[in-house]
CSV table of C-alpha atoms in Angstrom, one decimal:
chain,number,residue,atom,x,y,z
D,1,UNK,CA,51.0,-6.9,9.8
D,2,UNK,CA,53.4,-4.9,7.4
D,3,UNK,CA,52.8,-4.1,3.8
D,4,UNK,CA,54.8,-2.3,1.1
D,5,UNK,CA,52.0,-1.9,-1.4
D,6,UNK,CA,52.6,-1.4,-5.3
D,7,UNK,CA,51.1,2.3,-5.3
D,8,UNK,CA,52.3,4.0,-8.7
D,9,UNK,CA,49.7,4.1,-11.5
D,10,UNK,CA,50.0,1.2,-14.8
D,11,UNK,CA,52.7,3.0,-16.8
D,12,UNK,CA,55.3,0.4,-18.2
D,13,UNK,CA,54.3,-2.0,-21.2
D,14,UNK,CA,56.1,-5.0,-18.9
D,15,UNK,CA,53.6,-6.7,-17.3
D,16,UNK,CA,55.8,-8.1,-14.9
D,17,UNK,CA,57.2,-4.8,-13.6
D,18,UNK,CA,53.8,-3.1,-13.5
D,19,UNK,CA,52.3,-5.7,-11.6
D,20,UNK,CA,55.2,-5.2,-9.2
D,21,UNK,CA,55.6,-1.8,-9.1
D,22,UNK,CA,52.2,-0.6,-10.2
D,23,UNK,CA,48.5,-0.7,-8.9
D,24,UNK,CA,46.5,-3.0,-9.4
D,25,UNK,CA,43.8,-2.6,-6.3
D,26,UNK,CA,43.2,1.0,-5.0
D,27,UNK,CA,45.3,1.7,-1.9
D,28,UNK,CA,42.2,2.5,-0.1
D,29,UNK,CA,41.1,-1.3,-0.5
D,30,UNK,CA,44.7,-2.1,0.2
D,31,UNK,CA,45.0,-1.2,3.7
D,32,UNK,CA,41.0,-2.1,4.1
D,33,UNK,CA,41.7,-5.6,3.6
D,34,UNK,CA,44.9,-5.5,5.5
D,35,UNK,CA,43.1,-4.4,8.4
D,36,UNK,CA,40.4,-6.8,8.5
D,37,UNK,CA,43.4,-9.1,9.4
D,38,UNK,CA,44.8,-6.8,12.5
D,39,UNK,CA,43.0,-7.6,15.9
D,40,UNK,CA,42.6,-4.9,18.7
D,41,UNK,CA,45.6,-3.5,19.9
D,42,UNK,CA,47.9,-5.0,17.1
D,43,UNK,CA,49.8,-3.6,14.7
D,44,UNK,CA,50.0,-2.2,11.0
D,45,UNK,CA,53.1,-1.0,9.1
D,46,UNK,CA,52.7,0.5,5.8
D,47,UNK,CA,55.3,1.9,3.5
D,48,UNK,CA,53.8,4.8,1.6
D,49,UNK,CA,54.7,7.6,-1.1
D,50,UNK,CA,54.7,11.1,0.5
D,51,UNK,CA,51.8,12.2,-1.9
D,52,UNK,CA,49.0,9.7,-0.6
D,53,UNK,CA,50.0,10.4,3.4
D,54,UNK,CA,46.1,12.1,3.6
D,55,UNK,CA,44.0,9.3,2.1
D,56,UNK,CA,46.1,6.8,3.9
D,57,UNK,CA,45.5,8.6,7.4
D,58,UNK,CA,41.8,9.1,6.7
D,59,UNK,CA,41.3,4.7,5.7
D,60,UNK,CA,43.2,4.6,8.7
D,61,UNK,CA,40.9,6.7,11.1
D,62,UNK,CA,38.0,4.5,9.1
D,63,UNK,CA,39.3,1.1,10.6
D,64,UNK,CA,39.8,2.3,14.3
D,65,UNK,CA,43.6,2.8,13.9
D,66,UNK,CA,44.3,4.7,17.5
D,67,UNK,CA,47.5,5.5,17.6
D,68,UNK,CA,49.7,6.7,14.5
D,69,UNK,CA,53.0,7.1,14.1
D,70,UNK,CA,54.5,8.7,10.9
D,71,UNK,CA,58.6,7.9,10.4
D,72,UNK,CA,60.4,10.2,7.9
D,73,UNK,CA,63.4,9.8,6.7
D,74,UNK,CA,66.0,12.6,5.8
D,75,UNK,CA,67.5,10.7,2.6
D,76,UNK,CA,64.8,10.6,0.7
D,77,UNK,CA,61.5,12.8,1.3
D,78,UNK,CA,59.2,10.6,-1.6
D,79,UNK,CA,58.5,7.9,1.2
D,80,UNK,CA,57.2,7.2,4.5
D,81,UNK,CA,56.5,4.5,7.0
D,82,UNK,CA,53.3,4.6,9.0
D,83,UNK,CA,52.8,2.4,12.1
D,84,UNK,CA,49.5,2.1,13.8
D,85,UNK,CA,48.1,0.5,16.8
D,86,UNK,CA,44.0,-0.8,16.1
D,87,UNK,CA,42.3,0.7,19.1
D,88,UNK,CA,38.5,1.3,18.5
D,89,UNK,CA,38.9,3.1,22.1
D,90,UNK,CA,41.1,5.3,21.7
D,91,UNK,CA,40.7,8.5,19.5
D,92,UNK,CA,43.2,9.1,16.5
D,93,UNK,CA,46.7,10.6,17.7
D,94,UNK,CA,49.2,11.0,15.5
D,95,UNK,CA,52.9,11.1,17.1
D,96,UNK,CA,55.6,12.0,13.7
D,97,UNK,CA,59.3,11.2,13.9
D,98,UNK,CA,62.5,11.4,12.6
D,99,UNK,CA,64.8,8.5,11.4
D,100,UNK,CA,67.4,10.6,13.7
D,101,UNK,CA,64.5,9.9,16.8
D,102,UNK,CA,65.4,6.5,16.5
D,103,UNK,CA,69.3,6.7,16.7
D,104,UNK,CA,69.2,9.9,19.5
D,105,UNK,CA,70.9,8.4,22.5
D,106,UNK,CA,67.9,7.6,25.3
């Protein structure tokens, strides 16, 4: 599963654009309903701000998450993706990359 979450607070009188942009459900219960949709050993994706990196690791931990994996990117430091195996097994490890990682010859 992959989500992109609206997670800026209601600040623009369009309702359209803060329904879009904006939050409407906390980004805890976000990812807590997303996960109730991952089995064991599948896979979450979640594109984050920078700023809410803690209380999206520690819902994470909540829901059995395993193995983390945080992907930065050098253009722009506001956002982050976050990939996470469900392993109720395992405990929490959190491996963080690069975008350069990726595109380092193997």
């Amino acid at each position: 599963m992959i989500t992109n979450p609206p997670f800026h607070k209601e600040s623009s009188p369009n309702l359209e654009k803060n329904i879009a942009h904006h939050e409407q459900i906390p980004l805890q219960k976000w990812i807590e309903l997303c996960l109730k949709r991952v089995r064991n050993n599948g896979f979450f994706g979640i594109v984050i701000p920078t700023a809410r990196l803690t209380e999206t690791l520690i819902q994470l931990e909540k829901n059995n998450m395993g193995k983390i994996i945080i992907t930065t990117f050098r253009e722009t430091k506001k956002r982050i993706t976050i990939t996470a195996i469900k392993d109720n097994k395992t405990p929490l490890e959190i491996i963080n990359l690069s975008h350069s990682d990726y595109l380092a010859p193997k």
